[in-house]
Short mmCIF file of C-alpha atoms in Angstrom, two decimals:
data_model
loop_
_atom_site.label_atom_id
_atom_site.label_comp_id
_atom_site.label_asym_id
_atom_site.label_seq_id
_atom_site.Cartn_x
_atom_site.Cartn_y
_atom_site.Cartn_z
CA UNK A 1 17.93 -34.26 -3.65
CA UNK A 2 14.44 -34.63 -4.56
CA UNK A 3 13.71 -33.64 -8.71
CA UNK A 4 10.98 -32.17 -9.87
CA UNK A 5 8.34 -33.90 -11.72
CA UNK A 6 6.85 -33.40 -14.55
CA UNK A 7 2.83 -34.00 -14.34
CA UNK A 8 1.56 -32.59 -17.19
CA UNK A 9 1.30 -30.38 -20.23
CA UNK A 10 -0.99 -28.33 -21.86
CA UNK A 11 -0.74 -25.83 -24.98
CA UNK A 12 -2.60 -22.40 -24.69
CA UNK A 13 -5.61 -21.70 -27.47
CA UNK A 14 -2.90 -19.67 -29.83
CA UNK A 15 -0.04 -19.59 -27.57
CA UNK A 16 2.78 -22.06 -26.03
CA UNK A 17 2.93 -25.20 -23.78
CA UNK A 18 2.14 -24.97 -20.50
CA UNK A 19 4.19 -27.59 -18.39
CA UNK A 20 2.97 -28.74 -14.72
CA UNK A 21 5.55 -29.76 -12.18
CA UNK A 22 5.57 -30.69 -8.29
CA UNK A 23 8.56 -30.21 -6.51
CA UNK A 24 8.21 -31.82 -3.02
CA UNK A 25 4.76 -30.60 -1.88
CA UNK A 26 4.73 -27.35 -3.91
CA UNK A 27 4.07 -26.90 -7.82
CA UNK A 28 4.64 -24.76 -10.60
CA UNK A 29 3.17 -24.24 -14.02
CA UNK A 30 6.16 -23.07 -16.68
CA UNK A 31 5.98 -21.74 -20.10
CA UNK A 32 9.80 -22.58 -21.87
CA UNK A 33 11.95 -20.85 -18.88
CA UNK A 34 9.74 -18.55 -17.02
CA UNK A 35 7.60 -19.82 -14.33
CA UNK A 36 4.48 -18.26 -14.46
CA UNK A 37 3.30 -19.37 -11.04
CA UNK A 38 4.11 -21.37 -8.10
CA UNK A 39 2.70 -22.45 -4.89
CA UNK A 40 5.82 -21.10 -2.89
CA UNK A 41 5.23 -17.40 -3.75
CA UNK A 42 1.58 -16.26 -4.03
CA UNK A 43 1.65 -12.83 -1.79
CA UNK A 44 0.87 -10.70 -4.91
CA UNK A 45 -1.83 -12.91 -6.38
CA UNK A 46 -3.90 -12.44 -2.73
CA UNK A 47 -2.92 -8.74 -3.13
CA UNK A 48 -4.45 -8.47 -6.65
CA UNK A 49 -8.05 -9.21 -5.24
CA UNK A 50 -7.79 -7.14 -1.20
CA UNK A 51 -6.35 -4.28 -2.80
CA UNK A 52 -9.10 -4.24 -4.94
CA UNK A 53 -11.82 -4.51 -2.58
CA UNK A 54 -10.12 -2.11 -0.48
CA UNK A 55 -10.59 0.16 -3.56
CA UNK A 56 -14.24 -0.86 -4.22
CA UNK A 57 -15.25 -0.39 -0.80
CA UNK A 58 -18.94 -1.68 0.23
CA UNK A 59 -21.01 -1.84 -2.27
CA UNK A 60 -24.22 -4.46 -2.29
CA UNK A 61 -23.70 -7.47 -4.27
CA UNK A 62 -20.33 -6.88 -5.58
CA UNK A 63 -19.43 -8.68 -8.66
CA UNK A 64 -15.96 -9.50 -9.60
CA UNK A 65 -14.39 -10.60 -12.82
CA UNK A 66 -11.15 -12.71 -12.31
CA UNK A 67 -9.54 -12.95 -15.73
CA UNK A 68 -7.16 -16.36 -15.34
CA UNK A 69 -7.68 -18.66 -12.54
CA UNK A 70 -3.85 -19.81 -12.23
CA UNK A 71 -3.37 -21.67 -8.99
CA UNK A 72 -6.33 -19.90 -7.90
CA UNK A 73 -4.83 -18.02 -5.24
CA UNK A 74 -6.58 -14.57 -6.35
CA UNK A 75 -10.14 -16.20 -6.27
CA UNK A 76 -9.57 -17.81 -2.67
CA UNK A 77 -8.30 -14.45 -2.02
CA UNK A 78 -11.67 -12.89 -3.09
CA UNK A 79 -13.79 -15.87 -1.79
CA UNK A 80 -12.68 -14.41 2.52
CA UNK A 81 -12.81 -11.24 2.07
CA UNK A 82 -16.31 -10.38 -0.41
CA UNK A 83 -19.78 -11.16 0.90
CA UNK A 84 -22.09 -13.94 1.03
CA UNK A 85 -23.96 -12.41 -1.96
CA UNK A 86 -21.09 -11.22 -4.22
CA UNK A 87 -20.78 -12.73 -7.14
CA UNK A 88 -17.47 -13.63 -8.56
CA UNK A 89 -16.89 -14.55 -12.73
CA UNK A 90 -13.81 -16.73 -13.24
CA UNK A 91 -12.66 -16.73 -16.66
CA UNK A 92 -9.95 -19.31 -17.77
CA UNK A 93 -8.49 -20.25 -21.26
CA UNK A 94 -7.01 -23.44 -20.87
CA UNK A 95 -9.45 -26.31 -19.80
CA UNK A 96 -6.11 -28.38 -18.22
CA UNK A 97 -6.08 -25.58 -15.59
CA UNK A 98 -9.00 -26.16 -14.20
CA UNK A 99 -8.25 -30.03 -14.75
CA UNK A 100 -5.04 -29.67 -12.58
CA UNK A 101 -6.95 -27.80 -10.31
CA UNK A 102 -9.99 -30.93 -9.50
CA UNK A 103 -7.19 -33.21 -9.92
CA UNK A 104 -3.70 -33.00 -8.71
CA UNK A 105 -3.55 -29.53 -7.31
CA UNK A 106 -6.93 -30.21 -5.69
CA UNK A 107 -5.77 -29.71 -2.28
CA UNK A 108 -4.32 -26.17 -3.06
CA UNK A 109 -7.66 -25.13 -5.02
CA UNK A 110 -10.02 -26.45 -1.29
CA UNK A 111 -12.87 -26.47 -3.45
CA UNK A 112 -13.09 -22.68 -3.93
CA UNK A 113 -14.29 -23.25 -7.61
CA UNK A 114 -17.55 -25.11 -6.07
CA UNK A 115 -18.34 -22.13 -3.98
CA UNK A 116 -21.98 -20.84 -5.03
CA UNK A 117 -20.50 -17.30 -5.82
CA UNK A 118 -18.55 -18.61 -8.18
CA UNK A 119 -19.21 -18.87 -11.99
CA UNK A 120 -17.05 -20.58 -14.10
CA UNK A 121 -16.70 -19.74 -18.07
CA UNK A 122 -13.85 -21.07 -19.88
CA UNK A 123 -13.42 -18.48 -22.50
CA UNK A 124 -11.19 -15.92 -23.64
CA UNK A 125 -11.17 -13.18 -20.87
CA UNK A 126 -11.59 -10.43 -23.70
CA UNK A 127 -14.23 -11.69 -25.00
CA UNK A 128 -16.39 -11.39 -21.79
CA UNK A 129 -15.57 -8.11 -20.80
CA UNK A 130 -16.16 -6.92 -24.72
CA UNK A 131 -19.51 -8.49 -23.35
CA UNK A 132 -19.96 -6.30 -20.21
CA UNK A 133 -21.92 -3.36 -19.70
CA UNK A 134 -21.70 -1.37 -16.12
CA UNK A 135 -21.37 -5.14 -14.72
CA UNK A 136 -18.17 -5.60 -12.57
CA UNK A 137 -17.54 -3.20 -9.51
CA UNK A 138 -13.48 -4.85 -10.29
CA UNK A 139 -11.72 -6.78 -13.21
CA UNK A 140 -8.76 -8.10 -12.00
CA UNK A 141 -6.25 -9.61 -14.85
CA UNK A 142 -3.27 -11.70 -14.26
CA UNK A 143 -3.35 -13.74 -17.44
CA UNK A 144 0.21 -13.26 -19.00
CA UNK A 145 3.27 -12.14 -16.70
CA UNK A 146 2.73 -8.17 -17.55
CA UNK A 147 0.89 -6.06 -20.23
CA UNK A 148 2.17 -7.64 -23.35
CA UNK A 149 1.18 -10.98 -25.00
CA UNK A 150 3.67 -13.30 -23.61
CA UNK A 151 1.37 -16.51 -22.65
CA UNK A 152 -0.78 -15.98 -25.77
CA UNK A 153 -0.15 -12.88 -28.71
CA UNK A 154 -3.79 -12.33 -28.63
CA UNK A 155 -4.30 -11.29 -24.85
CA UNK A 156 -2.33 -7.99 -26.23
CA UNK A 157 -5.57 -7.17 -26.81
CA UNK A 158 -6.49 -6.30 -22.96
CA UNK A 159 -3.45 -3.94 -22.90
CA UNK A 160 -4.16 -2.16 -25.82
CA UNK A 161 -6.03 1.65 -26.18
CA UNK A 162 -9.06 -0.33 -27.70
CA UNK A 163 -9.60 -2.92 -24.65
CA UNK A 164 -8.82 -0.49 -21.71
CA UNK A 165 -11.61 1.50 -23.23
CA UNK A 166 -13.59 -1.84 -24.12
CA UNK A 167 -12.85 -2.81 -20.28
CA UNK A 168 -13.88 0.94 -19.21
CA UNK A 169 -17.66 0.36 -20.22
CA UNK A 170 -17.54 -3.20 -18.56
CA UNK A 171 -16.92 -1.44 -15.24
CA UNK A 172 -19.72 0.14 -12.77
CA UNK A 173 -19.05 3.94 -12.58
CA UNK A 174 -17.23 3.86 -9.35
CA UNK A 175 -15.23 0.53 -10.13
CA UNK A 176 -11.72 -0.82 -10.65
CA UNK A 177 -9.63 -2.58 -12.68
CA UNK A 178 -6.82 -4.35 -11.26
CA UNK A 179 -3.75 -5.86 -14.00
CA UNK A 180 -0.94 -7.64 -11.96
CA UNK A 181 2.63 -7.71 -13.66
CA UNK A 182 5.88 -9.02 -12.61
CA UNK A 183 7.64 -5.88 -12.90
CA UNK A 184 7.58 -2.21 -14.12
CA UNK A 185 6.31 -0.94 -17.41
CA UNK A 186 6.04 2.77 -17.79
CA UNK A 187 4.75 2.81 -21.37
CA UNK A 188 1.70 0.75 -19.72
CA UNK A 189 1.20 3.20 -17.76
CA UNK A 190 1.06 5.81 -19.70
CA UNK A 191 -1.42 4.18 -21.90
CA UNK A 192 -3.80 3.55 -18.95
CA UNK A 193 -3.60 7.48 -18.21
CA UNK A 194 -4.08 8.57 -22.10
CA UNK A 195 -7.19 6.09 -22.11
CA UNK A 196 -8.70 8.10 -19.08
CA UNK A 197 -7.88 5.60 -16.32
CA UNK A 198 -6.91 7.32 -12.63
CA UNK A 199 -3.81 4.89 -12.02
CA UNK A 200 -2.31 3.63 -8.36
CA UNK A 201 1.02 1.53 -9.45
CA UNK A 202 1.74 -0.24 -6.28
CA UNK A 203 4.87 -2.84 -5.54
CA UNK A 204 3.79 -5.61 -4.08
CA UNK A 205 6.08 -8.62 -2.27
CA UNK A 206 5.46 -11.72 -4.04
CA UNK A 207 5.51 -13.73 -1.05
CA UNK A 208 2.90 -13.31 1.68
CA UNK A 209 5.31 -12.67 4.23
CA UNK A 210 6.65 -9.36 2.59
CA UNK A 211 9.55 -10.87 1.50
CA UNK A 212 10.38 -12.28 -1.90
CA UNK A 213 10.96 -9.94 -5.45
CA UNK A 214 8.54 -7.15 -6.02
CA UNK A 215 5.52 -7.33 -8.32
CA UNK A 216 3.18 -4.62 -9.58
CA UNK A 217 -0.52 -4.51 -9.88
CA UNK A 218 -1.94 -1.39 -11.54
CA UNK A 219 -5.49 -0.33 -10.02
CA UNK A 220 -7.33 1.84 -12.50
CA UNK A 221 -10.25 3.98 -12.28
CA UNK A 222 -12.04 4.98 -15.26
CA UNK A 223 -12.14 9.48 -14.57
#
């Protein structure tokens, strides 16, 4: 029986260790004992960023803000489907993500973070959409594994009343904002609906093949 191995580690600005591991030809990155992503199961990552365009619709030079690049899955996503002149922020916390990512997980990432939509800021995700003005027709967020703090306490800050109204005036009038979670959370949703947000709660398979344990990804128009 092949084990898996351990690569690497990493420890979030504020938060817990990250671990890297391969397992035959797939990895996983694992905070204590949940796996927060994995190269076998990626169907709802894709989803975060066609649903959204599909939601967007065609606008001219669209301009998306990924908050967390992962395993990159959402921005490859976004890279085949938007235009040769969107533009597409990626903002990731830990600098050993995108390390893993030129390095061992190379293959997996196919150079989408050298595409020339693509610009890079490692940074807190908050902070750049605090930053925003009218600037992204989408915002997709899949930096923790729902709408609470559990990768780092500070990203509660995204879910709260003050940063879905902070991510509001980041957003073009007609755009979207797109928060993937590995399961329910009513309260969330709620929130997102007291804070003037439209909301579409859709379960989505977490493997590409429609099979696998549901996800949700809230879309959210600001009304």
């Amino acid at each position: 029986m092949i084990q898996r191995e351990l690569l690497d580690t990493a420890y979030v600005p504020g938060g817990e260790k990250l671990e890297l591991y391969r397992h035959d030809r797939d990895f996983m990155i694992v905070l204590g004992h949940n796996e927060l992503m994995s190269t076998r199961k990626w169907g709802s990552e894709e989803a975060l960023a066609t649903m959204a365009l599909d939601r967007v619709g065609s606008v001219r030079k669209p301009h998306f803000l990924i908050g967390g690049y992962g395993m990159g899955f959402t921005l490859r996503a976004a890279l085949r489907i938007l235009p040769a002149d969107a533009r597409i922020t990626v903002v990731e916390l830990v600098p050993e993500i995108i390390e893993w990512a030129r390095g061992p997980m190379a293959e997996v990432a196919q150079g989408c973070l050298d595409d020339p939509r693509v610009n890079l800021i490692m940074g807190d995700v908050a902070t750049i959409i605090a930053a925003g003005h009218a600037d992204y027709d989408a915002i997709l967020l899949d930096v923790d594994n729902g709408p609470d703090g559990l990768v780092r306490e500070d990203n509660n800050i995204l879910y709260s009343g003050s940063g879905l109204r902070t991510a509001r005036r980041a957003l073009t009038p007609d755009g979207v904002m797109a928060i993937w979670s590995a399961g329910p959370d009513p309260a969330f949703t709620r929130r997102l609906e007291k804070n003037e947000y439209s909301v579409d709660e859709v379960r989505v398979a977490s493997r590409s093949n429609g099979k696998g344990p549901k996800h949700i990804i809230w879309f959210a128009r600001p009304r």
